[in-house]
Short mmCIF file of N, CA and C in Angstrom, two decimals:
data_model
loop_
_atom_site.label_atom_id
_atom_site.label_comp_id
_atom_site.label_asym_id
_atom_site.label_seq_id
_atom_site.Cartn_x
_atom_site.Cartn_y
_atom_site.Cartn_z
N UNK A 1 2.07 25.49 -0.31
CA UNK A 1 1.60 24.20 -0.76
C UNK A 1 2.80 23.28 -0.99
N UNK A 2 2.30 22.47 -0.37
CA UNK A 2 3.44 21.18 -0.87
C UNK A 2 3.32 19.49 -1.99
N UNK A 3 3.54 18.85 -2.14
CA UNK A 3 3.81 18.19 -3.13
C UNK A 3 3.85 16.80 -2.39
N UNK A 4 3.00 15.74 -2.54
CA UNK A 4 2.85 14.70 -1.68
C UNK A 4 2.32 13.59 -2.41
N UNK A 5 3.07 12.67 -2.27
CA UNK A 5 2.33 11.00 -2.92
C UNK A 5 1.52 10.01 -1.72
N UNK A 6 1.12 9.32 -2.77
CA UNK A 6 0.25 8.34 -1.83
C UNK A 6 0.69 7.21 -1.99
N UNK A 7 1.53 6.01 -1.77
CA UNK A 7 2.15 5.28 -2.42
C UNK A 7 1.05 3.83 -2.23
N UNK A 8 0.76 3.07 -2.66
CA UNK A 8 -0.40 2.04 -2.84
C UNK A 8 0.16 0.99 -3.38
N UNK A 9 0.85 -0.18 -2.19
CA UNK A 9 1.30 -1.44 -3.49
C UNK A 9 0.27 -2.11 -3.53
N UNK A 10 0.65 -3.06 -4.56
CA UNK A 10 -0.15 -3.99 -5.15
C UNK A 10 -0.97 -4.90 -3.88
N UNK A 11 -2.45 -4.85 -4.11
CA UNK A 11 -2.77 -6.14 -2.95
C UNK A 11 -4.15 -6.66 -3.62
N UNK A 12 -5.00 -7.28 -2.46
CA UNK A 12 -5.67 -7.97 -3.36
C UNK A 12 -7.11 -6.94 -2.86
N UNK A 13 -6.78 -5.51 -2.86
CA UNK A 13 -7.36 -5.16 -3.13
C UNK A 13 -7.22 -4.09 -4.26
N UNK A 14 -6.53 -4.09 -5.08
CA UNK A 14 -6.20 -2.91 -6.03
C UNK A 14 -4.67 -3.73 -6.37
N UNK A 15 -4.39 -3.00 -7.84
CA UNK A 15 -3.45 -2.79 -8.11
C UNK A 15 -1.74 -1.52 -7.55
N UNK A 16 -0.69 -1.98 -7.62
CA UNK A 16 0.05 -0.63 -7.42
C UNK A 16 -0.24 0.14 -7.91
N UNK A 17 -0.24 1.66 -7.49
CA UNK A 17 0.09 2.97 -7.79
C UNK A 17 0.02 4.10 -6.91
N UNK A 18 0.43 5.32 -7.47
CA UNK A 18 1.26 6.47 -6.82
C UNK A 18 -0.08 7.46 -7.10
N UNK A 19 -0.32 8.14 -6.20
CA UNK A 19 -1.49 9.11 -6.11
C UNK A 19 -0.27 10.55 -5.81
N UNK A 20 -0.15 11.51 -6.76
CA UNK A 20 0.40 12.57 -6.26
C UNK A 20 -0.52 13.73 -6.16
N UNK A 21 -0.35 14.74 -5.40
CA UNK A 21 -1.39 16.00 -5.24
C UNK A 21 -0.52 16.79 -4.33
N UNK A 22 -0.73 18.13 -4.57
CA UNK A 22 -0.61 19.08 -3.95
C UNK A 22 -1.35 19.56 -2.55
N UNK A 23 -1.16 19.92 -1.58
CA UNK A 23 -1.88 20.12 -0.72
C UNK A 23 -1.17 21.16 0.16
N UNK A 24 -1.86 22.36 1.62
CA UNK A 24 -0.78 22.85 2.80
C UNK A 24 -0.52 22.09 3.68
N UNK A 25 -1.02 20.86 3.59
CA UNK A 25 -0.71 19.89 4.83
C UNK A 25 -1.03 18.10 4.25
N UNK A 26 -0.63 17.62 5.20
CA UNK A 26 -1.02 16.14 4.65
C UNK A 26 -2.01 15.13 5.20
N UNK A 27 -2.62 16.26 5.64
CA UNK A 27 -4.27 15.45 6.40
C UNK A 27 -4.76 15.77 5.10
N UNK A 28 -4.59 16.32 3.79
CA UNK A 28 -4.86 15.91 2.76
C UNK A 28 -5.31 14.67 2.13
N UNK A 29 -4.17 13.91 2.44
CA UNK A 29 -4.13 12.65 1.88
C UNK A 29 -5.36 11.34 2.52
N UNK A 30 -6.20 11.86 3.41
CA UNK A 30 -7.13 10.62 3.54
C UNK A 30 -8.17 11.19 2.61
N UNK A 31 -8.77 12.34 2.17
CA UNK A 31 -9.71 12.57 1.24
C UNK A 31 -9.06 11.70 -0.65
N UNK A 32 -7.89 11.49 -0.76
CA UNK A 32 -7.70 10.97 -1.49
C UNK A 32 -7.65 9.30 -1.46
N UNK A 33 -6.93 8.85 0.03
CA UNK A 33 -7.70 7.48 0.62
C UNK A 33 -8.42 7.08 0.37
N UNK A 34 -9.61 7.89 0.97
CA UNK A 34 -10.92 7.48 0.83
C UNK A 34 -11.67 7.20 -0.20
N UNK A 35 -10.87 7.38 -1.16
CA UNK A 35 -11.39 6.96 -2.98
C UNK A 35 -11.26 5.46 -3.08
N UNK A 36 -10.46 4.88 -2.21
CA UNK A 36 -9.49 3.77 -2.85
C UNK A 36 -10.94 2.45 -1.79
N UNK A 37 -11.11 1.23 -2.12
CA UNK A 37 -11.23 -0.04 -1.99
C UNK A 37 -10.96 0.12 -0.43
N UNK A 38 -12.03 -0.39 0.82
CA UNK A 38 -11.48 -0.47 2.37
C UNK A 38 -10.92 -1.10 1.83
N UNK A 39 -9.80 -1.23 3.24
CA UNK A 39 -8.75 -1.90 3.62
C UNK A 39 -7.59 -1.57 2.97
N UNK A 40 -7.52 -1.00 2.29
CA UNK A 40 -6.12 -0.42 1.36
C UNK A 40 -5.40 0.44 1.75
N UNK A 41 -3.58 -0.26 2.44
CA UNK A 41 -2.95 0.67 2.35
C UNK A 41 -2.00 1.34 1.46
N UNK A 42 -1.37 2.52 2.63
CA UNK A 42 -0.17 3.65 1.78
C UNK A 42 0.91 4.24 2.37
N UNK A 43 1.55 4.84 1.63
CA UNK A 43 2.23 5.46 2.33
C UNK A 43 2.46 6.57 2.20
N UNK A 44 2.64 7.74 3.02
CA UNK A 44 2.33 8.82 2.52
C UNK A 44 3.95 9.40 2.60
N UNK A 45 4.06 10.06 1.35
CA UNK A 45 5.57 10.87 1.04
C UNK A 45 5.42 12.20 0.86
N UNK A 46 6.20 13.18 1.41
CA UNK A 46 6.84 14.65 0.77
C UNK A 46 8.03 14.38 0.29
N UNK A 47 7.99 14.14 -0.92
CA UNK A 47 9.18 14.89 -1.57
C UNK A 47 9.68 13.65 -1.38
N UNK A 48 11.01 13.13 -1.01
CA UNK A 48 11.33 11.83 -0.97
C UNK A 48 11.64 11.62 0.41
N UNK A 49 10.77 12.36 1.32
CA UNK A 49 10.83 11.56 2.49
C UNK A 49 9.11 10.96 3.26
N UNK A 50 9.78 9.74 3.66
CA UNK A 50 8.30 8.97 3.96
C UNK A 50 7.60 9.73 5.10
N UNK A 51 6.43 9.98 5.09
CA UNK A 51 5.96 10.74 6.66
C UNK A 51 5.52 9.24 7.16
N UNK A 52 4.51 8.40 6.64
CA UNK A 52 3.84 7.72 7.92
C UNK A 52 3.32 6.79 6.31
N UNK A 53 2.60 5.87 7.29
CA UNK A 53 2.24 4.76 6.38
C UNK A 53 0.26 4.91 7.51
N UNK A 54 -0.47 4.88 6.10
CA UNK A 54 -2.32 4.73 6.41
C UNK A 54 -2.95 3.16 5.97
N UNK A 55 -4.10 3.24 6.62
CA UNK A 55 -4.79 2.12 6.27
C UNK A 55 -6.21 2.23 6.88
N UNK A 56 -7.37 2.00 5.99
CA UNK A 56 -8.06 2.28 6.61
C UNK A 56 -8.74 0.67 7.37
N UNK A 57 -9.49 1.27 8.57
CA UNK A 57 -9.75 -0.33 9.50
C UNK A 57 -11.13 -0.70 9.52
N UNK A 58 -11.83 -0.04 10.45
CA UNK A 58 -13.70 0.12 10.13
C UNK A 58 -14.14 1.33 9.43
N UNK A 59 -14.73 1.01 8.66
CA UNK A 59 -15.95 2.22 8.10
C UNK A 59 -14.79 3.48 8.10
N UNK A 60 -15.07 5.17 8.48
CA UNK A 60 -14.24 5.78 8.11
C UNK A 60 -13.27 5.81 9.25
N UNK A 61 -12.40 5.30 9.79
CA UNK A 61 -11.67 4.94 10.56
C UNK A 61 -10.47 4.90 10.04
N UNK A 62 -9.12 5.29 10.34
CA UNK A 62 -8.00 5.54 9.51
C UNK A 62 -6.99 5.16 10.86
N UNK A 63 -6.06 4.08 10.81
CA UNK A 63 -4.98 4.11 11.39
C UNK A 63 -3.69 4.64 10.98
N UNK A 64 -2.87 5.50 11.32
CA UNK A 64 -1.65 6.46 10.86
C UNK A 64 -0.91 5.74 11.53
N UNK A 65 0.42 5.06 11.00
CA UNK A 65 1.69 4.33 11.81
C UNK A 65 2.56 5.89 11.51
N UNK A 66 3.03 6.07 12.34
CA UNK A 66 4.36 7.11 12.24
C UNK A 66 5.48 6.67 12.19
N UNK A 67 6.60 6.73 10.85
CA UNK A 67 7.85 6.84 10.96
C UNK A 67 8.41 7.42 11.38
#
């Protein structure tokens, strides 16, 4: 298991904040997404390195940018 944030700035759909959770992988992180307001993005971190930045687009539809 690894150790992963969700990073969420401020927009006008939500306020900033940091979603952390444990998970074995980081297709984790859209079940925690999917909590948040459409249209809201993130960025997803291990540890202090960035993997990729999410957002969701239509309905459950998720675009992944890769760093």
């Amino acid at each position: 298991m690894s150790m992963y944030t969700l990073k969420f700035p401020e927009d006008g759909n939500g306020p900033a904040k940091d979603v952390r959770f444990e998970a074995s992988d980081p297709g984790a992180a859209l079940t925690f997404a999917a909590q948040e307001k459409p249209r809201r993005r993130a960025e997803l971190w291990q540890g202090s390195r960035k993997l990729c930045a999410i957002r969701q687009t239509l309905g459950e539809v998720w675009r992944i940018d890769r760093q």
